[in-house]
Amino acid sequence: DDWRARPNITLSLGLRFETQGYIHDRGDWAPRLGFAWGVGGRNGQPKAIVRGGFGIFYDRFQSEQILQAERVNGIVQKQYVLVNPTCFPVAANCDLSTASAATPTVYAVSPRLHAPYTLQSAISVERQVTKSATLSVTYLNSRGFDQLGTINANAPLPGNNFRPDPSQGNVYEFVSESVFRQQQLILN
């Protein structure tokens, strides 16, 4: 919602609620606030406008990752390795009784996965230089938390090459453990 505090100052407030059913993180609140301040000028026309704001923005856990976790779960899809196959290119002629099972690989969603989010703040100065040209300078600061990644939760341990759970192979788990920091200076 926008509120005009004075003729040259506008405040903007917002609140967004996001939810996603597949992951354990069921609800996320995303507040946003901003302002616009007209500086200088005559007859109600400011020479420059200073804008600023802050908000939280969530990213969704994508359907491609959900489908991969559902499909490559060790039950729906299995993988075999044929050494020196003679049946290529007609796969229907391959005898899987001579195939060895590949190292089992499954994909899973971490029970601790949260929707990734970004804290973003910006400030800009905008000035009309001619009737048809405007100059603006914007500084944007972004910090991302719970960013998505994939880890092998059952990778062989260094030194002894044994897996934490020897009954399973590779367990690629979608996790939200990464962070990022970004600063931008934009000139238009």
CSV table of C-alpha atoms in Angstrom, one decimal:
chain,number,residue,atom,x,y,z
A,1,ASP,CA,0.0,0.0,0.0
A,2,ASP,CA,1.2,3.5,-0.7
A,3,TRP,CA,0.8,6.5,1.6
A,4,ARG,CA,1.5,10.0,0.6
A,5,ALA,CA,3.0,11.5,3.8
A,6,ARG,CA,3.6,14.9,2.1
A,7,PRO,CA,3.2,16.1,-1.5
A,8,ASN,CA,6.8,15.2,-2.2
A,9,ILE,CA,7.2,12.0,0.0
A,10,THR,CA,5.5,8.7,-0.6
A,11,LEU,CA,5.9,5.6,1.7
A,12,SER,CA,5.2,2.1,0.5
A,13,LEU,CA,4.5,-0.8,2.7
A,14,GLY,CA,3.8,-4.4,1.8
A,15,LEU,CA,3.6,-7.9,3.3
A,16,ARG,CA,3.5,-11.1,1.3
A,17,PHE,CA,3.0,-14.6,2.5
A,18,GLU,CA,4.3,-17.5,0.5
A,19,THR,CA,3.9,-21.3,1.0
A,20,GLN,CA,4.9,-24.4,-0.9
A,21,GLY,CA,3.4,-27.8,-0.3
A,22,TYR,CA,6.3,-30.2,-1.2
A,23,ILE,CA,9.0,-29.0,1.2
A,24,HIS,CA,8.8,-29.0,5.0
A,25,ASP,CA,9.1,-25.2,5.1
A,26,ARG,CA,5.3,-24.4,5.0
A,27,GLY,CA,5.1,-20.7,5.3
A,28,ASP,CA,7.3,-17.6,4.7
A,29,TRP,CA,6.5,-14.0,5.5
A,30,ALA,CA,8.1,-11.4,3.2
A,31,PRO,CA,7.8,-7.7,4.4
A,32,ARG,CA,8.7,-4.9,2.0
A,33,LEU,CA,9.0,-1.2,2.5
A,34,GLY,CA,10.0,1.7,0.3
A,35,PHE,CA,10.0,5.5,-0.1
A,36,ALA,CA,10.1,8.1,-2.8
A,37,TRP,CA,11.2,11.7,-2.1
A,38,GLY,CA,11.0,14.5,-4.6
A,39,VAL,CA,13.9,16.9,-4.0
A,40,GLY,CA,14.1,20.5,-5.2
A,41,GLY,CA,12.2,22.0,-8.1
A,42,ARG,CA,9.4,24.5,-8.4
A,43,ASN,CA,5.7,24.4,-9.0
A,44,GLY,CA,5.4,20.9,-7.5
A,45,GLN,CA,7.9,19.4,-10.0
A,46,PRO,CA,11.0,18.0,-8.2
A,47,LYS,CA,14.4,18.2,-9.9
A,48,ALA,CA,15.4,14.8,-8.6
A,49,ILE,CA,13.7,11.8,-7.0
A,50,VAL,CA,15.4,9.7,-4.3
A,51,ARG,CA,14.0,6.2,-4.0
A,52,GLY,CA,14.9,3.5,-1.5
A,53,GLY,CA,13.5,0.3,-0.2
A,54,PHE,CA,14.0,-3.0,1.5
A,55,GLY,CA,12.4,-6.4,1.1
A,56,ILE,CA,12.6,-10.1,1.6
A,57,PHE,CA,12.1,-12.2,-1.6
A,58,TYR,CA,11.6,-15.9,-1.6
A,59,ASP,CA,12.5,-18.4,-4.4
A,60,ARG,CA,10.5,-21.5,-4.9
A,61,PHE,CA,11.9,-25.1,-4.8
A,62,GLN,CA,11.5,-25.9,-8.5
A,63,SER,CA,9.3,-28.6,-10.0
A,64,GLU,CA,12.3,-30.1,-11.8
A,65,GLN,CA,13.9,-30.9,-8.4
A,66,ILE,CA,10.7,-32.3,-7.1
A,67,LEU,CA,10.3,-34.5,-10.1
A,68,GLN,CA,13.9,-35.7,-9.9
A,69,ALA,CA,13.5,-36.6,-6.3
A,70,GLU,CA,10.3,-38.5,-7.1
A,71,ARG,CA,11.7,-40.3,-10.2
A,72,VAL,CA,15.3,-41.1,-9.1
A,73,ASN,CA,14.4,-42.5,-5.7
A,74,GLY,CA,15.8,-46.0,-6.0
A,75,ILE,CA,12.4,-47.6,-6.7
A,76,VAL,CA,10.9,-45.8,-9.7
A,77,GLN,CA,14.1,-45.7,-11.7
A,78,LYS,CA,17.1,-48.0,-11.5
A,79,GLN,CA,20.4,-47.9,-13.4
A,80,TYR,CA,22.5,-50.8,-14.7
A,81,VAL,CA,25.8,-50.9,-16.4
A,82,LEU,CA,26.5,-53.2,-19.4
A,83,VAL,CA,30.2,-53.7,-20.0
A,84,ASN,CA,31.0,-54.1,-23.8
A,85,PRO,CA,27.4,-54.3,-24.9
A,86,THR,CA,26.8,-56.1,-28.2
A,87,CYS,CA,23.1,-55.1,-28.5
A,88,PHE,CA,23.7,-51.4,-29.3
A,89,PRO,CA,21.9,-49.5,-30.9
A,90,VAL,CA,18.7,-51.6,-30.3
A,91,ALA,CA,18.3,-51.5,-26.5
A,92,ALA,CA,15.5,-54.0,-26.5
A,93,ASN,CA,18.0,-56.7,-27.6
A,94,CYS,CA,20.1,-56.2,-24.4
A,95,ASP,CA,20.2,-59.0,-21.9
A,96,LEU,CA,20.1,-57.3,-18.4
A,97,SER,CA,20.8,-60.6,-16.7
A,98,THR,CA,24.5,-60.0,-17.6
A,99,ALA,CA,24.4,-56.4,-16.4
A,100,SER,CA,25.8,-55.4,-13.1
A,101,ALA,CA,23.9,-52.9,-11.1
A,102,ALA,CA,25.5,-49.5,-11.0
A,103,THR,CA,26.3,-47.8,-7.8
A,104,PRO,CA,22.8,-47.0,-6.6
A,105,THR,CA,22.1,-43.3,-6.9
A,106,VAL,CA,19.0,-41.6,-5.5
A,107,TYR,CA,17.9,-38.0,-5.1
A,108,ALA,CA,16.1,-36.8,-2.0
A,109,VAL,CA,14.9,-33.6,-0.4
A,110,SER,CA,16.5,-32.8,3.0
A,111,PRO,CA,14.0,-32.6,5.8
A,112,ARG,CA,15.7,-29.4,6.8
A,113,LEU,CA,15.3,-27.7,3.4
A,114,HIS,CA,13.9,-24.1,3.6
A,115,ALA,CA,12.8,-21.9,0.7
A,116,PRO,CA,15.8,-19.8,-0.3
A,117,TYR,CA,15.4,-16.1,0.3
A,118,THR,CA,17.1,-12.8,-0.4
A,119,LEU,CA,17.3,-9.7,1.7
A,120,GLN,CA,17.5,-6.9,-0.8
A,121,SER,CA,17.9,-3.1,-0.2
A,122,ALA,CA,18.3,-0.4,-2.8
A,123,ILE,CA,18.7,3.3,-3.1
A,124,SER,CA,18.5,5.4,-6.3
A,125,VAL,CA,18.6,9.0,-7.5
A,126,GLU,CA,16.8,9.9,-10.6
A,127,ARG,CA,17.0,13.2,-12.4
A,128,GLN,CA,15.5,14.4,-15.7
A,129,VAL,CA,18.2,16.0,-17.8
A,130,THR,CA,16.2,16.9,-20.9
A,131,LYS,CA,12.6,16.6,-21.9
A,132,SER,CA,13.3,13.1,-23.2
A,133,ALA,CA,16.3,11.9,-21.1
A,134,THR,CA,16.5,10.8,-17.5
A,135,LEU,CA,19.6,9.9,-15.6
A,136,SER,CA,19.4,7.4,-12.7
A,137,VAL,CA,22.0,5.9,-10.4
A,138,THR,CA,21.0,2.8,-8.3
A,139,TYR,CA,22.9,1.0,-5.6
A,140,LEU,CA,21.6,-2.5,-4.9
A,141,ASN,CA,22.7,-4.7,-2.0
A,142,SER,CA,21.5,-8.4,-1.9
A,143,ARG,CA,22.2,-11.1,0.6
A,144,GLY,CA,20.9,-14.6,-0.1
A,145,PHE,CA,20.3,-17.2,2.6
A,146,ASP,CA,19.3,-20.9,2.5
A,147,GLN,CA,20.3,-21.0,-1.2
A,148,LEU,CA,19.8,-24.4,-2.9
A,149,GLY,CA,22.6,-26.9,-3.4
A,150,THR,CA,23.1,-30.6,-3.8
A,151,ILE,CA,25.3,-32.8,-1.6
A,152,ASN,CA,26.1,-36.4,-1.6
A,153,ALA,CA,24.9,-37.2,1.9
A,154,ASN,CA,26.4,-40.7,1.7
A,155,ALA,CA,29.7,-39.9,0.1
A,156,PRO,CA,32.7,-42.2,1.0
A,157,LEU,CA,34.6,-40.8,4.0
A,158,PRO,CA,38.1,-39.5,3.3
A,159,GLY,CA,40.9,-41.8,4.3
A,160,ASN,CA,39.0,-45.1,4.6
A,161,ASN,CA,36.7,-44.8,1.6
A,162,PHE,CA,33.7,-46.3,3.5
A,163,ARG,CA,30.3,-44.8,3.2
A,164,PRO,CA,28.3,-43.7,6.3
A,165,ASP,CA,25.5,-46.2,5.3
A,166,PRO,CA,27.2,-49.1,3.4
A,167,SER,CA,23.7,-50.4,2.3
A,168,GLN,CA,23.2,-47.4,0.1
A,169,GLY,CA,25.1,-45.8,-2.7
A,170,ASN,CA,25.1,-42.1,-3.6
A,171,VAL,CA,22.3,-40.2,-1.9
A,172,TYR,CA,22.2,-36.8,-3.6
A,173,GLU,CA,20.2,-34.5,-1.3
A,174,PHE,CA,18.8,-31.1,-2.1
A,175,VAL,CA,19.8,-28.8,0.7
A,176,SER,CA,19.5,-25.1,1.5
A,177,GLU,CA,22.8,-24.3,3.0
A,178,SER,CA,24.5,-21.7,0.8
A,179,VAL,CA,24.7,-18.0,1.1
A,180,PHE,CA,25.6,-15.2,-1.3
A,181,ARG,CA,26.4,-11.5,-1.1
A,182,GLN,CA,26.0,-9.2,-4.1
A,183,GLN,CA,26.5,-5.5,-4.6
A,184,GLN,CA,25.5,-3.7,-7.8
A,185,LEU,CA,25.8,-0.2,-9.1
A,186,ILE,CA,23.5,0.5,-12.0
A,187,LEU,CA,23.7,3.6,-14.2
A,188,ASN,CA,20.9,4.3,-16.7
